[in-house]
Coordinates of N, CA and C in Angstrom, one line a residue:
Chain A
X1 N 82.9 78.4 124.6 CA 83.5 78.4 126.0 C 84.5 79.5 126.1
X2 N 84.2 80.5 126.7 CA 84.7 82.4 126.9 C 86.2 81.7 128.2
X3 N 87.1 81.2 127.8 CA 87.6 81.0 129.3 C 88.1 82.5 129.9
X4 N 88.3 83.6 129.2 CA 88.7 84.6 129.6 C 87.9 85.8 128.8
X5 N 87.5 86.6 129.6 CA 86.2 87.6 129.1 C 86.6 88.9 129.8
X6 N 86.1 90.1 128.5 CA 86.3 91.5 129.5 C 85.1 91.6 128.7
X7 N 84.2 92.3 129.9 CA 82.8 92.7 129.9 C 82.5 93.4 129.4
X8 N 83.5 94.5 129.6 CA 83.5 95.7 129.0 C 83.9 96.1 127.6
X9 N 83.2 96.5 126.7 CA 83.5 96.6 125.1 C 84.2 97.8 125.1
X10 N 84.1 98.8 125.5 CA 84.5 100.1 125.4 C 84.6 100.7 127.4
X11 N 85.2 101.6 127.0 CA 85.4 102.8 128.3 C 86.0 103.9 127.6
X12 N 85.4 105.0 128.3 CA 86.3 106.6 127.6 C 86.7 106.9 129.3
X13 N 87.9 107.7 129.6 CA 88.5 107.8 130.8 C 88.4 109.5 130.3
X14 N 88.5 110.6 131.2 CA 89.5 111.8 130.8 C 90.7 111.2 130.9
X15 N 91.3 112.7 130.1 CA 93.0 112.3 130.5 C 93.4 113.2 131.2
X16 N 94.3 112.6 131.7 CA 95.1 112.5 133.3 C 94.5 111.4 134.4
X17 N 93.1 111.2 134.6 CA 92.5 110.5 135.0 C 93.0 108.6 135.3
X18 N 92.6 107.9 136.0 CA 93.2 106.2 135.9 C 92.2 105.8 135.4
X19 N 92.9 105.0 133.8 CA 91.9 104.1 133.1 C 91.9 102.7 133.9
X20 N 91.1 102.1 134.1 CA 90.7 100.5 134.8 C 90.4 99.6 133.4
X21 N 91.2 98.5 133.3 CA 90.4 97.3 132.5 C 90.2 96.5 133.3
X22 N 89.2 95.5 133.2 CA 89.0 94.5 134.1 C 88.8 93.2 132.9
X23 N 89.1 92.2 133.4 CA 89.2 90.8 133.1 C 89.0 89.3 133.9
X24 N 87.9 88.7 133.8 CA 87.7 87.8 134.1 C 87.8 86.2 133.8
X25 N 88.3 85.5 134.0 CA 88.9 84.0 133.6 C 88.3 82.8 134.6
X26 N 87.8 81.8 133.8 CA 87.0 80.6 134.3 C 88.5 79.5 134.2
X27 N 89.4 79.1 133.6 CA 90.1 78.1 133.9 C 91.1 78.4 135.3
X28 N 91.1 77.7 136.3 CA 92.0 77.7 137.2 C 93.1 77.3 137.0
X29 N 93.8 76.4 136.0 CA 94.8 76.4 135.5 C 95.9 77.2 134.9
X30 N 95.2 78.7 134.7 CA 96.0 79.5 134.1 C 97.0 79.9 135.0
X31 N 97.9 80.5 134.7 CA 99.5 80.4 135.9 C 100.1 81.6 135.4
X32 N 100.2 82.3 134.1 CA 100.6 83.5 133.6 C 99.7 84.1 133.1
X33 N 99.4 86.1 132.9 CA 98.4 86.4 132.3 C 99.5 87.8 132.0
X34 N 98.9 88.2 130.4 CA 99.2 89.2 130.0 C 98.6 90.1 129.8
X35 N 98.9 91.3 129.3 CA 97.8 92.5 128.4 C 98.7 93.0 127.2
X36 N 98.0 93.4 126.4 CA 98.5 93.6 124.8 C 97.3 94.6 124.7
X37 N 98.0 95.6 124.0 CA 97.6 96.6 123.5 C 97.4 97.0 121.9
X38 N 96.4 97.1 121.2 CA 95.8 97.3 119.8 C 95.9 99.0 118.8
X39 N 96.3 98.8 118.0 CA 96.0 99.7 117.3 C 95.4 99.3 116.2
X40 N 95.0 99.6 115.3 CA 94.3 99.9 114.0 C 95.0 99.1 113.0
X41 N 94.9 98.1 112.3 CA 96.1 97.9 111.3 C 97.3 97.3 112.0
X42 N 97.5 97.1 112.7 CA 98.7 96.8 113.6 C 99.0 95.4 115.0
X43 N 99.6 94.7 114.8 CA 99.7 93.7 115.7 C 99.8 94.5 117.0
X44 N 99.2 93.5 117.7 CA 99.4 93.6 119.1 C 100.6 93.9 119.7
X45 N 100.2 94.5 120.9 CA 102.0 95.1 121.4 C 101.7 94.7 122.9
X46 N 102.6 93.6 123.4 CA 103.3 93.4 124.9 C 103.1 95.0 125.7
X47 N 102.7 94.7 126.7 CA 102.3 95.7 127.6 C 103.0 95.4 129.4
X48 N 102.5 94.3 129.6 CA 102.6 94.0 131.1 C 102.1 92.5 131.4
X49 N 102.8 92.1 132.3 CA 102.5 90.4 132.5 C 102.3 90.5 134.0
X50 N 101.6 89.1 134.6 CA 102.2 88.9 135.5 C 101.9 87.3 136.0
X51 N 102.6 87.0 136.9 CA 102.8 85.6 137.3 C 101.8 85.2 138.3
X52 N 101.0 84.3 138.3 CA 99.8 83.5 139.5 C 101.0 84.0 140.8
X53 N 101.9 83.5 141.2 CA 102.4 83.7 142.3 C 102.5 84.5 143.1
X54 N 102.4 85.9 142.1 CA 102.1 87.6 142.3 C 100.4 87.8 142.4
X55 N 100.3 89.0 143.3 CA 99.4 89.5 143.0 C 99.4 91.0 142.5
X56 N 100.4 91.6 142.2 CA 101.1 92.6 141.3 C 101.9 92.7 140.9
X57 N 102.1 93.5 139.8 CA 103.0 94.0 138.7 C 102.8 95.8 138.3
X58 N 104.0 96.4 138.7 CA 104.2 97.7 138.1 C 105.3 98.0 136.9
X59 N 104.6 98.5 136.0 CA 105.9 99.1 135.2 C 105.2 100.6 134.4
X60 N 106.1 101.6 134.9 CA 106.0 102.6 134.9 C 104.2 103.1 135.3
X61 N 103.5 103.6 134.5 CA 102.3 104.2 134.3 C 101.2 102.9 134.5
X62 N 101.9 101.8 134.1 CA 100.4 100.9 134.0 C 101.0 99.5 135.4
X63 N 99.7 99.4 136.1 CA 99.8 98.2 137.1 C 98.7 97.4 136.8
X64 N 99.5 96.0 136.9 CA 98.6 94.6 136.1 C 98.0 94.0 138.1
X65 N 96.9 93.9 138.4 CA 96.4 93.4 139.8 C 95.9 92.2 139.3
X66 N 96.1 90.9 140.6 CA 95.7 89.9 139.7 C 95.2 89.2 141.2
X67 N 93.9 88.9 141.2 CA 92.9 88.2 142.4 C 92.4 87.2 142.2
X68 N 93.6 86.3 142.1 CA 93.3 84.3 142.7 C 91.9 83.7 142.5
X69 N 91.6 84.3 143.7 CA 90.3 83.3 144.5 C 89.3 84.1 143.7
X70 N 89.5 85.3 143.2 CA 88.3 85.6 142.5 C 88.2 85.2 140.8
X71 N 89.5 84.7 140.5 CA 89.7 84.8 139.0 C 89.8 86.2 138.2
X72 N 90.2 86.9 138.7 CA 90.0 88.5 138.1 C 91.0 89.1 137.7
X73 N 91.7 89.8 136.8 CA 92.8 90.8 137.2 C 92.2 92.0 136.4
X74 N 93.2 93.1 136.6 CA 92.9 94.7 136.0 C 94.1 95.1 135.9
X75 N 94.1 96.1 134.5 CA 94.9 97.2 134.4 C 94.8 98.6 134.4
X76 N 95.4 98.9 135.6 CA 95.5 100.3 135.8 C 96.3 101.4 135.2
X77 N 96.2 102.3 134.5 CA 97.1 103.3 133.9 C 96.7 104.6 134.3
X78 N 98.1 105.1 134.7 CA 97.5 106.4 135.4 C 98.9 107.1 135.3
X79 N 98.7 108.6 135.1 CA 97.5 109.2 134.6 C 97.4 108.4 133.2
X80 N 96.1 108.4 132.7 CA 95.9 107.9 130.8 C 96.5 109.4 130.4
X81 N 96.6 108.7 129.6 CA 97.6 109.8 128.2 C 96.9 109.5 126.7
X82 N 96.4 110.4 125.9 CA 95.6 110.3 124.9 C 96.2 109.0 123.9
X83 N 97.5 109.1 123.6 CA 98.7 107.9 123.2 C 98.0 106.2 123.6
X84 N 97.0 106.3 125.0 CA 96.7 105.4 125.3 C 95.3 104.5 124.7
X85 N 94.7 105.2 124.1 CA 93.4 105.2 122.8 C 94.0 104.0 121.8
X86 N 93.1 102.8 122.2 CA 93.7 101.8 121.5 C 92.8 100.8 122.3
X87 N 92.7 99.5 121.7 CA 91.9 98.3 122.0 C 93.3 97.6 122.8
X88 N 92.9 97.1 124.3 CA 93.6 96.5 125.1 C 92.8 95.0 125.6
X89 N 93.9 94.1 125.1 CA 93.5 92.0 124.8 C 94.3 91.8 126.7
X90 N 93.5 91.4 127.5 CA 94.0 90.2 128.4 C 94.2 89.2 127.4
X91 N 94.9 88.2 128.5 CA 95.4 86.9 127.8 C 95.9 85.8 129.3
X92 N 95.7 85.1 129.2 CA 96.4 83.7 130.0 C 96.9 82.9 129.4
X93 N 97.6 82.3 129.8 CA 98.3 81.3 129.6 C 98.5 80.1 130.6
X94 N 99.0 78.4 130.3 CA 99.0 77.4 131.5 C 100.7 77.3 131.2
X95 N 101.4 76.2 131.4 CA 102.5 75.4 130.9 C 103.7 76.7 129.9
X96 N 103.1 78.0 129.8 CA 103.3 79.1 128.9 C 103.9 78.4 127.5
X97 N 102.4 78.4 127.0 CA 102.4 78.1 125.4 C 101.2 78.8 125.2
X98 N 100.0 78.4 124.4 CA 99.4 79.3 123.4 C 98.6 80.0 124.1
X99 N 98.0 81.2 124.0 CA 97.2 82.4 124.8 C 95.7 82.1 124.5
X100 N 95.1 82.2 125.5 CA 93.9 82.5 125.5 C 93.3 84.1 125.6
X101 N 92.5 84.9 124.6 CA 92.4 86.0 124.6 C 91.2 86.4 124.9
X102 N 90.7 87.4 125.5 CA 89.4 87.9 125.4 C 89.0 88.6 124.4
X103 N 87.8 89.0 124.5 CA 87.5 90.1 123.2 C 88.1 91.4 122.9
X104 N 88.5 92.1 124.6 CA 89.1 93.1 124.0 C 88.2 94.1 124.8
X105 N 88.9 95.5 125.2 CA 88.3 96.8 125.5 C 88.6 97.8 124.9
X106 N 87.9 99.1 124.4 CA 88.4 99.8 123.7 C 88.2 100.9 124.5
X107 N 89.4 101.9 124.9 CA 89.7 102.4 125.5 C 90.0 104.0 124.8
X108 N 88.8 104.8 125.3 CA 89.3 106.4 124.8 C 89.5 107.0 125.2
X109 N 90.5 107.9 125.5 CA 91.2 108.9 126.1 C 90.7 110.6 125.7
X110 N 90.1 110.7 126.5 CA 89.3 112.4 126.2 C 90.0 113.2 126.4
X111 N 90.6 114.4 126.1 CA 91.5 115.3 125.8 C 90.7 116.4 127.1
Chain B
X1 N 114.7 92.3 109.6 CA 114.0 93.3 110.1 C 114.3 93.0 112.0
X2 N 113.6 93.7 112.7 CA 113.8 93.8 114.1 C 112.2 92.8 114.6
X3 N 111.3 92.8 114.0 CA 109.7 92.4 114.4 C 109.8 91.1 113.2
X4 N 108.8 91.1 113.9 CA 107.9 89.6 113.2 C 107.1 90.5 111.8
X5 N 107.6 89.4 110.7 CA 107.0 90.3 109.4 C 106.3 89.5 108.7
X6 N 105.1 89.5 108.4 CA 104.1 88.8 107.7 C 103.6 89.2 106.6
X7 N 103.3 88.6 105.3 CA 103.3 89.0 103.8 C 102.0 87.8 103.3
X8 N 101.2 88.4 102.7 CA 101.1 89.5 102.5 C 100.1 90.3 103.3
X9 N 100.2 92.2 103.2 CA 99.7 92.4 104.8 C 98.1 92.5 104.5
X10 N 97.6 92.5 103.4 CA 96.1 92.1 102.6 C 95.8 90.8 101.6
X11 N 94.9 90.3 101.2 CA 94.3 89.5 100.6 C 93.1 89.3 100.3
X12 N 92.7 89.7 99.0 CA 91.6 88.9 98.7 C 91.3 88.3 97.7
X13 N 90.4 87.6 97.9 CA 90.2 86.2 97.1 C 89.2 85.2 97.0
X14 N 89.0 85.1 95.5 CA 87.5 84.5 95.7 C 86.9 83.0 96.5
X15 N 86.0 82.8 96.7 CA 85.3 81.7 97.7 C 86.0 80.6 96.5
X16 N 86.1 79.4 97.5 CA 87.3 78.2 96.9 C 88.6 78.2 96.1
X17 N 89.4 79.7 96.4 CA 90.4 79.4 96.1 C 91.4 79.0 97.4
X18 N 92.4 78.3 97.0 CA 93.8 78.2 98.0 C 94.5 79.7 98.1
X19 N 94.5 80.0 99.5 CA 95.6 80.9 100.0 C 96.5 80.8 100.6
X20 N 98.1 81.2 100.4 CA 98.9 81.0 101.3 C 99.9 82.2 102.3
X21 N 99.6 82.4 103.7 CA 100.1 83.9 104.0 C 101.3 83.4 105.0
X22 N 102.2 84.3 104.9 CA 103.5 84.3 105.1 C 104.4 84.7 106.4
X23 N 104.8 84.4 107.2 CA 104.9 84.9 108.8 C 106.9 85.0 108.7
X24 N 107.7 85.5 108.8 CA 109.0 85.2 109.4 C 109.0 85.8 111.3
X25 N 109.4 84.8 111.3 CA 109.7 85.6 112.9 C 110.9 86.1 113.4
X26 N 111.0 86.6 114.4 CA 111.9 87.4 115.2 C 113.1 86.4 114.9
X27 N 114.5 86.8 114.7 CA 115.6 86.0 114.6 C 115.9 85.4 115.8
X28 N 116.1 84.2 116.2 CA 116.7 83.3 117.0 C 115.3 83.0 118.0
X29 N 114.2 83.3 117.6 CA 112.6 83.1 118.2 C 112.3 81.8 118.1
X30 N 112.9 80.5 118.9 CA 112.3 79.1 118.7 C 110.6 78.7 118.1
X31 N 109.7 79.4 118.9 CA 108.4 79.5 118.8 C 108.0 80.3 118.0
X32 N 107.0 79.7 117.6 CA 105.8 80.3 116.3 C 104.3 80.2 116.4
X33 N 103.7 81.0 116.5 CA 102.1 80.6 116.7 C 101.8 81.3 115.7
X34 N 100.4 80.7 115.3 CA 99.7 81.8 114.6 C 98.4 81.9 115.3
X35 N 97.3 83.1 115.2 CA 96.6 83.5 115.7 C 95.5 83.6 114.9
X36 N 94.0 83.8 114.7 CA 93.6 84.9 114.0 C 92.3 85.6 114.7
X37 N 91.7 86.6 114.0 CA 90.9 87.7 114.5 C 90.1 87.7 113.6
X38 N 88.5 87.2 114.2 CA 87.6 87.5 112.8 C 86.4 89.0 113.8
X39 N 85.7 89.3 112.9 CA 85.5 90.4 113.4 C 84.4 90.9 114.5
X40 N 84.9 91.3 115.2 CA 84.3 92.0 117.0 C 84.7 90.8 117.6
X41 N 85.7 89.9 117.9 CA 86.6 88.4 118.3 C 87.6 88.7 118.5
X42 N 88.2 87.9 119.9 CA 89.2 88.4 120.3 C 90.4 87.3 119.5
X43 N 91.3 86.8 119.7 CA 92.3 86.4 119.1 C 92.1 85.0 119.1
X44 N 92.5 84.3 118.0 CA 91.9 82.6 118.5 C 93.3 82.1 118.0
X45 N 93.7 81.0 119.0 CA 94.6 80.0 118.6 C 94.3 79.3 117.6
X46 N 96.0 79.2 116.7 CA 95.4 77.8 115.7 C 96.2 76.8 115.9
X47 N 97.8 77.4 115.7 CA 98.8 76.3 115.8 C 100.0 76.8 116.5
X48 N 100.7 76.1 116.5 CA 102.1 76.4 117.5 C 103.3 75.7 117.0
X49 N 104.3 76.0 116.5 CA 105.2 75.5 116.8 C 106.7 75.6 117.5
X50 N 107.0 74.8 118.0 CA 108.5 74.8 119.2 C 109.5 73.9 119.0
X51 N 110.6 74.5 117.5 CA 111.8 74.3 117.3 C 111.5 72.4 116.6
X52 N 112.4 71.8 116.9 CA 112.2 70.4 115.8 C 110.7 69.9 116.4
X53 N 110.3 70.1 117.5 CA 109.2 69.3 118.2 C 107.8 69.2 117.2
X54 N 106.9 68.4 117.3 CA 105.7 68.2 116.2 C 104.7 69.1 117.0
X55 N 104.2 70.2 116.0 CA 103.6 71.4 116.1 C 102.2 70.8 116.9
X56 N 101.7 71.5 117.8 CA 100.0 71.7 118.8 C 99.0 72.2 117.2
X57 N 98.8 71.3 116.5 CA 97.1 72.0 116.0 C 95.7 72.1 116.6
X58 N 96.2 72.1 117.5 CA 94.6 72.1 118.6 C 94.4 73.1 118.0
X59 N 94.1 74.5 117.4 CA 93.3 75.6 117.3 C 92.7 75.6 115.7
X60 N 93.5 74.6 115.1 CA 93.1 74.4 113.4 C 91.4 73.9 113.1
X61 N 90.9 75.1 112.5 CA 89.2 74.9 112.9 C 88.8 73.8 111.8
X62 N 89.6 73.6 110.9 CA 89.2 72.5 109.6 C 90.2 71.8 109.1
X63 N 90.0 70.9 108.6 CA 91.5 70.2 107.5 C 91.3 71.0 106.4
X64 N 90.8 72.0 106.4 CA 91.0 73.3 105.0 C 92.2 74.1 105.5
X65 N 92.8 73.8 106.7 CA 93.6 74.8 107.3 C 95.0 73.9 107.5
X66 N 96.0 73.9 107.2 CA 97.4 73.6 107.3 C 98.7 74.8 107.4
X67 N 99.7 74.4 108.6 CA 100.7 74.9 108.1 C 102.0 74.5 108.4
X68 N 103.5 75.0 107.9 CA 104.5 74.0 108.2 C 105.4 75.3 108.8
X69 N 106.5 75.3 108.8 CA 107.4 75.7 109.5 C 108.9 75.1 109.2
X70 N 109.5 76.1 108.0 CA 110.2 75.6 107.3 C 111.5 75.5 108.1
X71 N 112.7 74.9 108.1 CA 114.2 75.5 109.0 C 114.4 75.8 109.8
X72 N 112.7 75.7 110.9 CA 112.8 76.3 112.3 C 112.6 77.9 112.1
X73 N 112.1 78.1 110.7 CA 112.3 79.9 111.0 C 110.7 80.4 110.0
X74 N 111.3 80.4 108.6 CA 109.6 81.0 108.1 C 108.6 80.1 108.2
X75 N 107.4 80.5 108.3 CA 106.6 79.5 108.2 C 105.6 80.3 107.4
X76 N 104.6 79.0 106.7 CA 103.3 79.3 105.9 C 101.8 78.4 106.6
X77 N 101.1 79.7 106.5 CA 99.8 79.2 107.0 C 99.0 78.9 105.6
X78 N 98.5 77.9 105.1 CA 98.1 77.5 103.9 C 96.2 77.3 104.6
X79 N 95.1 77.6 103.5 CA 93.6 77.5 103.6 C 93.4 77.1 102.6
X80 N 93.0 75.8 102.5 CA 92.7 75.8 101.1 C 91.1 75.9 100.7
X81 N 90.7 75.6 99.4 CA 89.2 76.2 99.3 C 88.6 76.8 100.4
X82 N 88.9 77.9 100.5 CA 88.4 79.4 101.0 C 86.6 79.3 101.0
X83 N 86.7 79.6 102.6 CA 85.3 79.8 102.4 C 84.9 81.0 102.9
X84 N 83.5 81.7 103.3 CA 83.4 83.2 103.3 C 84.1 83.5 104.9
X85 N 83.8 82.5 105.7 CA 83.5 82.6 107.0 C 85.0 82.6 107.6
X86 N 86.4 82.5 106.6 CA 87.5 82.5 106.9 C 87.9 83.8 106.6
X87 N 87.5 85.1 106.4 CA 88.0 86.0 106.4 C 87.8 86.7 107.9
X88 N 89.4 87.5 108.1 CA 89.7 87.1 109.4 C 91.0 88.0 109.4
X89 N 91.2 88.3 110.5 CA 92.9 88.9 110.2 C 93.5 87.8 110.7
X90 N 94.9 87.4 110.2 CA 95.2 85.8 110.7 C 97.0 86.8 111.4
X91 N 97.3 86.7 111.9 CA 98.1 86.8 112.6 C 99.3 85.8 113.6
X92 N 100.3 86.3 113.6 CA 101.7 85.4 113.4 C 102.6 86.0 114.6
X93 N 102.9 85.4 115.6 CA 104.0 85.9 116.9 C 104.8 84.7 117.1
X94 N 105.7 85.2 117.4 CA 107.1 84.4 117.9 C 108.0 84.9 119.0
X95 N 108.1 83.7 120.2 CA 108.9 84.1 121.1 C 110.0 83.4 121.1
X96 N 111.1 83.7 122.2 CA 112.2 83.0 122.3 C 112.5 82.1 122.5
X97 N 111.9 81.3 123.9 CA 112.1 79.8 123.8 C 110.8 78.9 124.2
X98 N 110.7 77.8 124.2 CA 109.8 76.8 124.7 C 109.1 78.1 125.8
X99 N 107.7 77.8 125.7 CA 106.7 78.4 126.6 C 107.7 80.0 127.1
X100 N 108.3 80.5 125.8 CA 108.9 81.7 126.5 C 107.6 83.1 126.7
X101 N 107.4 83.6 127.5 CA 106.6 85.2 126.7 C 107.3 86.3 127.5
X102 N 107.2 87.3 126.6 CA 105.7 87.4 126.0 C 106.2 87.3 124.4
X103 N 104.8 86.7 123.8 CA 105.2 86.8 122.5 C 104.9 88.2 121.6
X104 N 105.6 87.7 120.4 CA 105.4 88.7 120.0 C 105.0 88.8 118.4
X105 N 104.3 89.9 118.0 CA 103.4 89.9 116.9 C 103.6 90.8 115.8
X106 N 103.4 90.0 114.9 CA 103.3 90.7 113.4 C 102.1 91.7 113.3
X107 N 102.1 92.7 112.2 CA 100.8 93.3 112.0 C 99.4 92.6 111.3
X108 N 99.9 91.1 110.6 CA 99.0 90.6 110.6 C 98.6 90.3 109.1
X109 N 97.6 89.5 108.4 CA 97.2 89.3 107.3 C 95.8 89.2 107.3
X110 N 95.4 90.8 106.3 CA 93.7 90.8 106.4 C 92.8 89.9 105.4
X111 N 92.6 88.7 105.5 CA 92.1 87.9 104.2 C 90.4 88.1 104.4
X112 N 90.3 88.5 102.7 CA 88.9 89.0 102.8 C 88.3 87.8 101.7
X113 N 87.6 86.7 101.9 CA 87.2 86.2 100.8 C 85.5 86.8 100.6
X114 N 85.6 86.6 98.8 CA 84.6 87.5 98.1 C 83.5 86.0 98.2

């Protein structure tokens, strides 16, 4: 049971260009959702959150959109920057305790 | 250290031995989860724990799987007789308080059993 799924396994963006991740979630319960960003060898790294109450979040380069009634959100980063080449985890959360994660998108940044 | 530091950051080891991998967390970090990652999978819950309160194992896939949480601070994820299908990167985050986030993550423990 996938309660939270990105379809997408991969995307290559140019750079300077807006990378899109998209993320889809079946529990309506969820109330917080994150993104985490992957390197190679390396724990996940805090990126951008945001709260059910919101339907946006900006911090700097990357904006977290998040659509209720559709169960959906996305991260937008713009311009991508090659730096940005790395596997990027949605995540939800209820009660904010343990994460529910997707598989993951891997994201390439073309020079 | 500044991060969440987990030991050891590899492992291998043969099918039915006991392993035990090592997580400290962030200083003054109430919460402790562990995670893990088996391969082309995204992150899976195992357990949680939040300060004196009795730990969530809802994500513990076997009773081959245990772990404790010593002083409120290090904790050990213990597997005992190892089987193939547990190799996995197992991974360790801690945030600040009850349901605080975002959490945060160690680089992880790659256990490869032979």
């Amino acid at each position: 049971d996938q309660q939270v799924k990105q379809n997408s396994p991969s995307l290559s963006v140019q750079e300077g260009r807006i990378s899109i991740l998209n993320c889809d979630y079946t529990n309506s319960m969820f109330d917080y959702f994150l993104w985490y960003k992957k390197y190679p060898a390396e724990g996940p790294t805090f990126l951008i959150s945001i709260s059910s109450i919101k339907d946006k979040n900006e911090d700097g380069r990357f904006t977290v959109f998040l659509n209720k009634s559709a169960k959906h959100l996305s991260l937008h980063i713009v311009p991508s920057q090659p730096g940005d080449s790395a596997v990027y985890f949605c995540a939800a959360t209820f009660g904010n305790e343990k994460l529910t994660f997707g598989t993951g998108t891997r994201l390439t940044i073309i020079p | 250290g500044a991060g969440v530091s987990q030991s050891p950051s590899n492992k291998v080891t043969e099918k039915g031995k006991d392993v035990e991998l090592r997580c400290d967390p962030i200083s003054g970090h109430t919460a402790l989860y562990w995670y893990r990652q088996s391969l082309g999978q995204g992150l899976e819950f195992l357990i949680y724990f939040q300060g004196n309160s009795a730990p969530d194992k809802s994500g513990l896939p076997s009773d081959r799987f245990s772990a404790e949480r010593t002083g409120g601070s290090v904790s050990t994820l213990t597997i005992q007789r190892t089987q193939q299908e547990d190799s996995a990167v197992y991974l360790c985050a801690s945030s600040y308080r009850t349901g605080g986030q975002p959490q945060h993550f160690g680089d992880g423990t790659r256990l490869s059993i032979l």
